[in-house]
Short mmCIF file of C-alpha atoms and ligand atoms in Angstrom, two decimals:
data_model
loop_
_atom_site.label_atom_id
_atom_site.label_comp_id
_atom_site.label_asym_id
_atom_site.label_seq_id
_atom_site.Cartn_x
_atom_site.Cartn_y
_atom_site.Cartn_z
CA UNK L 1 18.31 1.85 -15.10
CA UNK L 2 16.99 4.40 -12.62
CA UNK L 3 17.07 3.41 -8.96
CA UNK L 4 14.53 5.08 -6.69
CA UNK L 5 14.49 4.48 -2.97
CA UNK L 6 11.70 6.67 -1.64
CA UNK L 7 7.96 6.72 -2.32
CA UNK L 8 8.18 10.34 -3.45
CA UNK L 9 10.94 9.56 -5.96
CA UNK L 10 9.01 6.52 -7.22
CA UNK L 11 5.89 8.64 -7.78
CA UNK L 12 7.90 11.29 -9.58
CA UNK L 13 9.52 8.65 -11.83
CA UNK L 14 6.11 7.07 -12.47
CA UNK L 15 4.75 10.46 -13.54
CA UNK L 16 7.53 10.68 -16.15
CA UNK L 17 6.43 7.32 -17.64
CA UNK L 18 2.85 8.59 -17.74
CA UNK L 19 3.83 11.78 -19.54
CA UNK L 20 5.85 9.70 -22.01
CA UNK L 21 2.76 7.51 -22.61
CA UNK L 22 4.55 4.37 -21.43
CA UNK L 23 2.77 1.31 -20.06
CA UNK L 24 4.37 -0.01 -16.90
CA UNK L 25 4.98 -3.73 -16.35
CA UNK L 26 5.92 -4.44 -12.75
CA UNK L 27 7.69 -7.33 -11.01
CA UNK L 28 7.54 -7.15 -7.21
CA UNK L 29 10.33 -9.13 -5.51
CA UNK L 30 12.14 -9.49 -2.22
CA UNK L 31 15.50 -9.52 -4.00
CA UNK L 32 18.16 -12.24 -3.88
CA UNK L 33 17.34 -12.65 -7.54
CA UNK L 34 17.73 -15.86 -9.51
CA UNK L 35 16.78 -17.09 -12.98
CA UNK L 36 13.16 -17.48 -11.87
CA UNK L 37 12.93 -13.74 -11.15
CA UNK L 38 14.74 -12.90 -14.37
CA UNK L 39 12.16 -14.93 -16.30
CA UNK L 40 9.45 -12.73 -14.72
CA UNK L 41 11.41 -9.63 -15.74
CA UNK L 42 11.71 -10.91 -19.32
CA UNK L 43 7.96 -11.57 -19.40
CA UNK L 44 7.38 -8.03 -18.11
CA UNK L 45 9.57 -6.71 -20.90
CA UNK L 46 7.20 -8.35 -23.40
CA UNK L 47 4.18 -6.79 -21.74
CA UNK L 48 5.12 -3.17 -21.09
CA UNK L 49 7.21 -0.27 -22.35
CA UNK L 50 8.71 0.48 -18.97
CA UNK L 51 9.76 -2.38 -16.70
CA UNK L 52 9.76 -1.73 -12.97
CA UNK L 53 11.14 -4.15 -10.37
CA UNK L 54 10.78 -3.64 -6.64
CA UNK L 55 13.11 -5.14 -4.07
CA UNK L 56 11.72 -5.02 -0.58
CA UNK L 57 12.02 -7.69 2.10
CA UNK L 58 8.59 -7.14 3.55
CA UNK L 59 8.56 -7.63 7.34
CA UNK L 60 4.78 -7.96 7.59
CA UNK L 61 4.73 -11.27 5.71
CA UNK L 62 7.20 -13.01 8.03
CA UNK L 63 5.96 -14.59 11.23
CA UNK L 64 7.83 -14.72 14.54
CA UNK L 65 10.71 -17.19 14.27
CA UNK L 66 10.71 -17.11 10.44
CA UNK L 67 13.69 -16.07 8.35
CA UNK L 68 13.16 -12.30 8.02
CA UNK L 69 16.55 -11.46 9.58
CA UNK L 70 18.53 -14.04 7.67
CA UNK L 71 16.67 -13.61 4.35
CA UNK L 72 19.49 -13.14 1.79
CA UNK L 73 20.02 -9.49 0.78
CA UNK L 74 22.48 -8.25 -1.84
CA UNK L 75 21.15 -5.10 -3.47
CA UNK L 76 24.33 -4.35 -5.45
CA UNK L 77 24.33 -7.80 -7.09
CA UNK L 78 20.58 -7.65 -7.75
CA UNK L 79 20.88 -4.18 -9.31
CA UNK L 80 23.60 -5.47 -11.63
CA UNK L 81 21.42 -8.38 -12.75
CA UNK L 82 18.47 -6.07 -13.38
CA UNK L 83 20.57 -3.58 -15.31
CA UNK L 84 21.70 -6.55 -17.45
CA UNK L 85 18.01 -7.17 -18.28
CA UNK L 86 17.54 -3.51 -19.27
CA UNK L 87 15.10 -2.90 -16.46
CA UNK L 88 13.95 0.73 -16.50
CA UNK L 89 13.33 1.34 -12.83
CA UNK L 90 14.46 -0.41 -9.65
CA UNK L 91 12.35 0.59 -6.66
CA UNK L 92 14.11 -0.33 -3.42
CA UNK L 93 12.38 1.44 -0.54
CA UNK L 94 13.46 1.41 3.10
CA UNK L 95 11.21 -0.25 5.67
CA UNK L 96 10.55 3.06 7.42
CA UNK L 97 9.35 4.59 4.18
CA UNK L 98 6.98 1.70 3.40
CA UNK L 99 5.73 1.45 6.99
CA UNK L 100 6.12 4.85 8.68
CA UNK L 101 3.62 3.62 11.28
CA UNK L 102 2.78 0.03 12.21
CA UNK L 103 0.00 -0.95 9.76
CA UNK L 104 -3.53 -0.67 11.13
CA UNK L 105 -5.23 -2.27 8.14
CA UNK L 106 -5.19 -6.00 7.49
CA UNK L 107 -6.03 -7.89 4.31
CA UNK L 108 -8.18 -11.03 4.53
CA UNK L 109 -9.37 -13.41 1.84
CA UNK L 110 -12.39 -15.11 3.43
CA UNK L 111 -10.38 -18.08 4.66
CA UNK L 112 -8.31 -18.81 1.54
CA UNK L 113 -5.33 -17.38 3.40
CA UNK L 114 -5.53 -20.09 6.06
CA UNK L 115 -5.06 -23.19 3.91
CA UNK L 116 -1.92 -24.70 2.30
CA UNK L 117 0.97 -22.33 3.17
CA UNK L 118 -1.32 -20.16 5.28
CA UNK L 119 -1.99 -23.03 7.68
CA UNK L 120 1.63 -23.10 8.84
CA UNK L 121 2.35 -19.39 8.18
CA UNK L 122 -0.44 -17.51 9.97
CA UNK L 123 -0.57 -13.86 8.87
CA UNK L 124 1.70 -14.44 5.88
CA UNK L 125 -0.85 -13.67 3.16
CA UNK L 126 -2.23 -10.70 5.09
CA UNK L 127 1.28 -9.24 4.93
CA UNK L 128 1.67 -10.10 1.26
CA UNK L 129 -1.68 -8.49 0.42
CA UNK L 130 -0.82 -5.36 2.36
CA UNK L 131 2.55 -4.82 0.71
CA UNK L 132 1.32 -5.69 -2.79
CA UNK L 133 -1.57 -3.24 -2.40
CA UNK L 134 0.87 -0.55 -1.26
CA UNK L 135 3.27 -1.30 -4.13
CA UNK L 136 0.42 -1.16 -6.66
CA UNK L 137 -0.67 2.20 -5.27
CA UNK L 138 2.86 3.58 -5.56
CA UNK L 139 3.92 2.08 -8.90
CA UNK L 140 0.47 2.07 -10.55
CA UNK L 141 1.44 -0.62 -13.06
CA UNK L 142 -0.81 -1.61 -15.95
CA UNK L 143 0.41 -5.19 -15.60
CA UNK L 144 2.18 -7.05 -12.79
CA UNK L 145 3.98 -10.37 -13.17
CA UNK L 146 4.07 -13.03 -10.44
CA UNK L 147 5.48 -16.55 -10.40
CA UNK L 148 3.42 -19.73 -10.50
CA UNK L 149 5.74 -21.20 -7.86
CA UNK L 150 3.79 -19.15 -5.31
CA UNK L 151 0.49 -20.44 -6.67
CA UNK L 152 -1.55 -19.54 -3.59
CA UNK L 153 -0.04 -16.05 -3.52
CA UNK L 154 -0.90 -15.55 -7.21
CA UNK L 155 -4.51 -16.64 -6.62
CA UNK L 156 -4.93 -14.38 -3.59
CA UNK L 157 -3.43 -11.42 -5.43
CA UNK L 158 -5.95 -11.92 -8.21
CA UNK L 159 -8.70 -11.82 -5.58
CA UNK L 160 -7.20 -8.68 -4.03
CA UNK L 161 -7.09 -6.97 -7.42
CA UNK L 162 -10.66 -7.96 -8.29
CA UNK L 163 -12.20 -7.12 -4.93
CA UNK L 164 -10.37 -3.81 -4.46
CA UNK L 165 -10.70 -2.82 -8.14
CA UNK L 166 -7.02 -2.27 -8.79
CA UNK L 167 -6.58 -1.26 -12.41
CA UNK L 168 -3.84 -3.80 -13.08
CA UNK L 169 -3.69 -7.04 -15.04
CA UNK L 170 -2.07 -9.94 -13.22
CA UNK L 171 0.14 -12.18 -15.29
CA UNK L 172 1.41 -15.46 -13.85
CA UNK L 173 4.62 -16.88 -15.33
CA UNK L 174 5.65 -20.56 -15.26
CA UNK L 175 8.00 -22.05 -12.66
CA UNK L 176 11.67 -22.07 -13.60
CA UNK L 177 13.43 -25.26 -12.46
CA UNK L 178 16.96 -26.51 -11.86
CA UNK L 179 18.23 -29.49 -13.90
CA UNK L 180 16.81 -32.01 -11.38
CA UNK L 181 13.43 -30.25 -11.34
CA UNK L 182 13.87 -28.31 -8.09
CA UNK L 183 11.91 -25.05 -8.39
CA UNK L 184 14.19 -22.02 -8.22
CA UNK L 185 13.87 -20.12 -4.97
CA UNK L 186 15.96 -17.61 -3.06
CA UNK L 187 15.70 -20.01 -0.11
CA UNK L 188 17.55 -22.78 -2.02
CA UNK L 189 20.71 -20.89 -1.02
CA UNK L 190 20.16 -22.03 2.60
CA UNK L 191 20.38 -25.75 1.70
CA UNK L 192 23.42 -27.86 2.56
CA UNK L 193 24.68 -30.03 -0.34
CA UNK L 194 22.84 -33.07 1.15
CA UNK L 195 19.62 -31.11 1.63
CA UNK L 196 19.93 -29.72 -1.87
CA UNK L 197 20.12 -33.26 -3.27
CA UNK L 198 17.20 -34.39 -1.13
CA UNK L 199 15.03 -31.42 -2.19
CA UNK L 200 14.72 -32.88 -5.69
CA UNK L 201 12.12 -35.24 -4.20
CA UNK L 202 9.47 -32.49 -4.31
CA UNK L 203 9.36 -32.32 -8.09
CA UNK L 204 9.70 -36.08 -8.47
CA UNK L 205 6.70 -36.57 -6.16
CA UNK L 206 4.66 -33.99 -8.10
CA UNK L 207 5.53 -35.60 -11.41
CA UNK L 208 4.53 -39.05 -10.16
CA UNK L 209 1.22 -37.74 -8.85
CA UNK L 210 0.58 -35.93 -12.15
CA UNK L 211 1.34 -39.14 -14.00
CA UNK L 212 -1.14 -41.03 -11.81
CA UNK L 213 -3.83 -38.49 -12.75
CA UNK L 214 -2.91 -38.76 -16.42
CA UNK L 215 -3.27 -42.52 -16.06
CA UNK L 216 -6.79 -42.15 -14.72
CA UNK L 217 -6.51 -41.63 -10.95
CA UNK L 218 -9.47 -39.42 -9.97
CA UNK L 219 -9.43 -39.71 -6.18
CA UNK L 220 -7.69 -36.63 -4.70
CA UNK L 221 -7.12 -38.37 -1.35
CA UNK L 222 -5.22 -41.12 -3.18
CA UNK L 223 -3.14 -38.51 -5.04
CA UNK L 224 -2.32 -36.82 -1.72
CA UNK L 225 -1.32 -40.17 -0.19
CA UNK L 226 0.99 -40.78 -3.14
CA UNK L 227 2.57 -37.33 -2.85
CA UNK L 228 3.00 -37.53 0.93
CA UNK L 229 4.36 -41.08 0.80
CA UNK L 230 6.95 -40.21 -1.80
CA UNK L 231 8.15 -37.14 0.13
CA UNK L 232 8.13 -38.98 3.48
CA UNK L 233 10.39 -41.58 1.85
CA UNK L 234 13.16 -38.97 1.70
CA UNK L 235 14.84 -39.03 5.15
CA UNK L 236 15.88 -35.35 5.01
CA UNK L 237 12.38 -34.11 4.14
CA UNK L 238 9.95 -33.08 6.85
CA UNK L 239 6.56 -32.84 5.15
CA UNK L 240 4.36 -29.81 5.85
CA UNK L 241 1.56 -30.54 3.37
CA UNK L 242 0.84 -32.48 0.20
CA UNK L 243 -2.45 -31.37 -1.32
CA UNK L 244 -4.56 -31.96 -4.38
CA UNK L 245 -7.00 -29.05 -4.56
CA UNK L 246 -9.22 -27.21 -6.99
CA UNK L 247 -7.13 -24.46 -8.58
CA UNK L 248 -9.80 -21.79 -7.92
CA UNK L 249 -11.05 -22.43 -4.38
CA UNK L 250 -8.10 -24.44 -3.01
CA UNK L 251 -10.49 -27.08 -1.64
CA UNK L 252 -10.02 -30.77 -2.16
CA UNK L 253 -12.67 -31.79 -4.73
CA UNK L 254 -14.74 -34.94 -4.23
CA UNK L 255 -13.37 -36.21 -7.52
CA UNK L 256 -10.78 -34.87 -9.97
CA UNK L 257 -12.87 -33.58 -12.85
CA UNK L 258 -11.47 -30.07 -13.35
CA UNK L 259 -7.90 -28.71 -13.28
CA UNK L 260 -6.28 -29.28 -9.90
CA UNK L 261 -3.30 -27.81 -8.15
CA UNK L 262 -0.89 -30.35 -6.72
CA UNK L 263 0.90 -28.38 -4.02
CA UNK L 264 3.60 -29.48 -1.58
CA UNK L 265 5.68 -27.93 1.17
CA UNK L 266 8.44 -29.56 3.19
CA UNK L 267 11.35 -28.59 5.37
CA UNK L 268 14.88 -29.65 4.60
CA UNK L 269 16.76 -28.81 7.79
CA UNK L 270 15.50 -25.34 8.68
CA UNK L 271 14.59 -24.45 5.10
CA UNK L 272 10.95 -24.61 4.07
CA UNK L 273 10.45 -25.17 0.34
CA UNK L 274 7.27 -25.20 -1.72
CA UNK L 275 6.42 -26.43 -5.19
CA UNK L 276 3.37 -27.21 -7.29
CA UNK L 277 2.02 -28.44 -10.60
CA UNK L 278 -1.24 -27.49 -12.21
CA UNK L 279 -2.80 -30.48 -13.87
CA UNK L 280 -5.79 -30.79 -16.08
CA UNK L 281 -7.27 -34.31 -15.86
CA UNK L 282 -7.56 -34.15 -19.63
CA UNK L 283 -3.76 -34.26 -19.81
CA UNK L 284 -2.23 -30.79 -19.66
CA UNK L 285 0.38 -30.04 -16.97
CA UNK L 286 2.05 -26.68 -16.14
O1 PAF Y 301 6.78 -13.33 -3.90
C1 PAF Y 301 7.45 -12.49 -3.28
O2 PAF Y 301 8.65 -12.33 -3.47
C2 PAF Y 301 6.76 -11.62 -2.25
O3 PAF Y 301 5.78 -12.33 -1.57
C3 PAF Y 301 6.19 -10.31 -2.84
C4 PAF Y 301 5.08 -10.60 -3.83
C5 PAF Y 301 7.29 -9.52 -3.49
C6 PAF Y 301 5.58 -9.48 -1.72
O4 PAF Y 301 6.53 -9.13 -0.77
#
């Protein structure tokens, strides 16, 4: 595995792949890798000849008071895991190289960035869009793999790619879960043992709501009440949102007739976790 840490070195390495006629499959990450990330890497391996992974804890997507400083960082361990997956290139730039000047450009998504996670994390998706656009311009991948766990992020990145005509295909890989259903996340490492146990409620609530839809519930407000009630029943969970929205426009439909995204966020102590299920009223769940 080659490790490149500057934009110039990344561009040089990318040129070598181009000369060799290799297609690049790219997995952008913030490091602190877990099985969920490794599943994205394995999917990338299926999609391209040269697999690139970036590790960059992007300051512009963290708000004041969020966990930018304490976000877990262990580049040596991450590099070992990636080498074990036969990754071709690890791109781990320094903040000063990615942002030599404070960014003057912002990315907006016509309001989609202000709902769900965006409602309690103002500016978050602007920062994500900015860094993903920069990474795409540096790495120039043919395909990029993102996780379904960050469903809103995946949707907004698709919009970014379409509206700015990036020549990259976006692939979204399924959520990888722990034995009790908890979605894998770098932030799970912050949880105390009690919080970790309590966090299983998110998936249980999603499953119950999905089951209600499978059994014929078509009122999204009722589904949201069910989700919220189940999560509120866990004393260690502090609910942020529990939503049943159209998977394309993230609005609550009048009635559930098309595939919907069941999306939840809650705090366990100081740790904010998210999870979701995509459900087709005709029975399919992912
Ligand atoms: O999903 C993440 O880890 C980050 O939001 C991303 C896409 C790497 C951008 O910093």
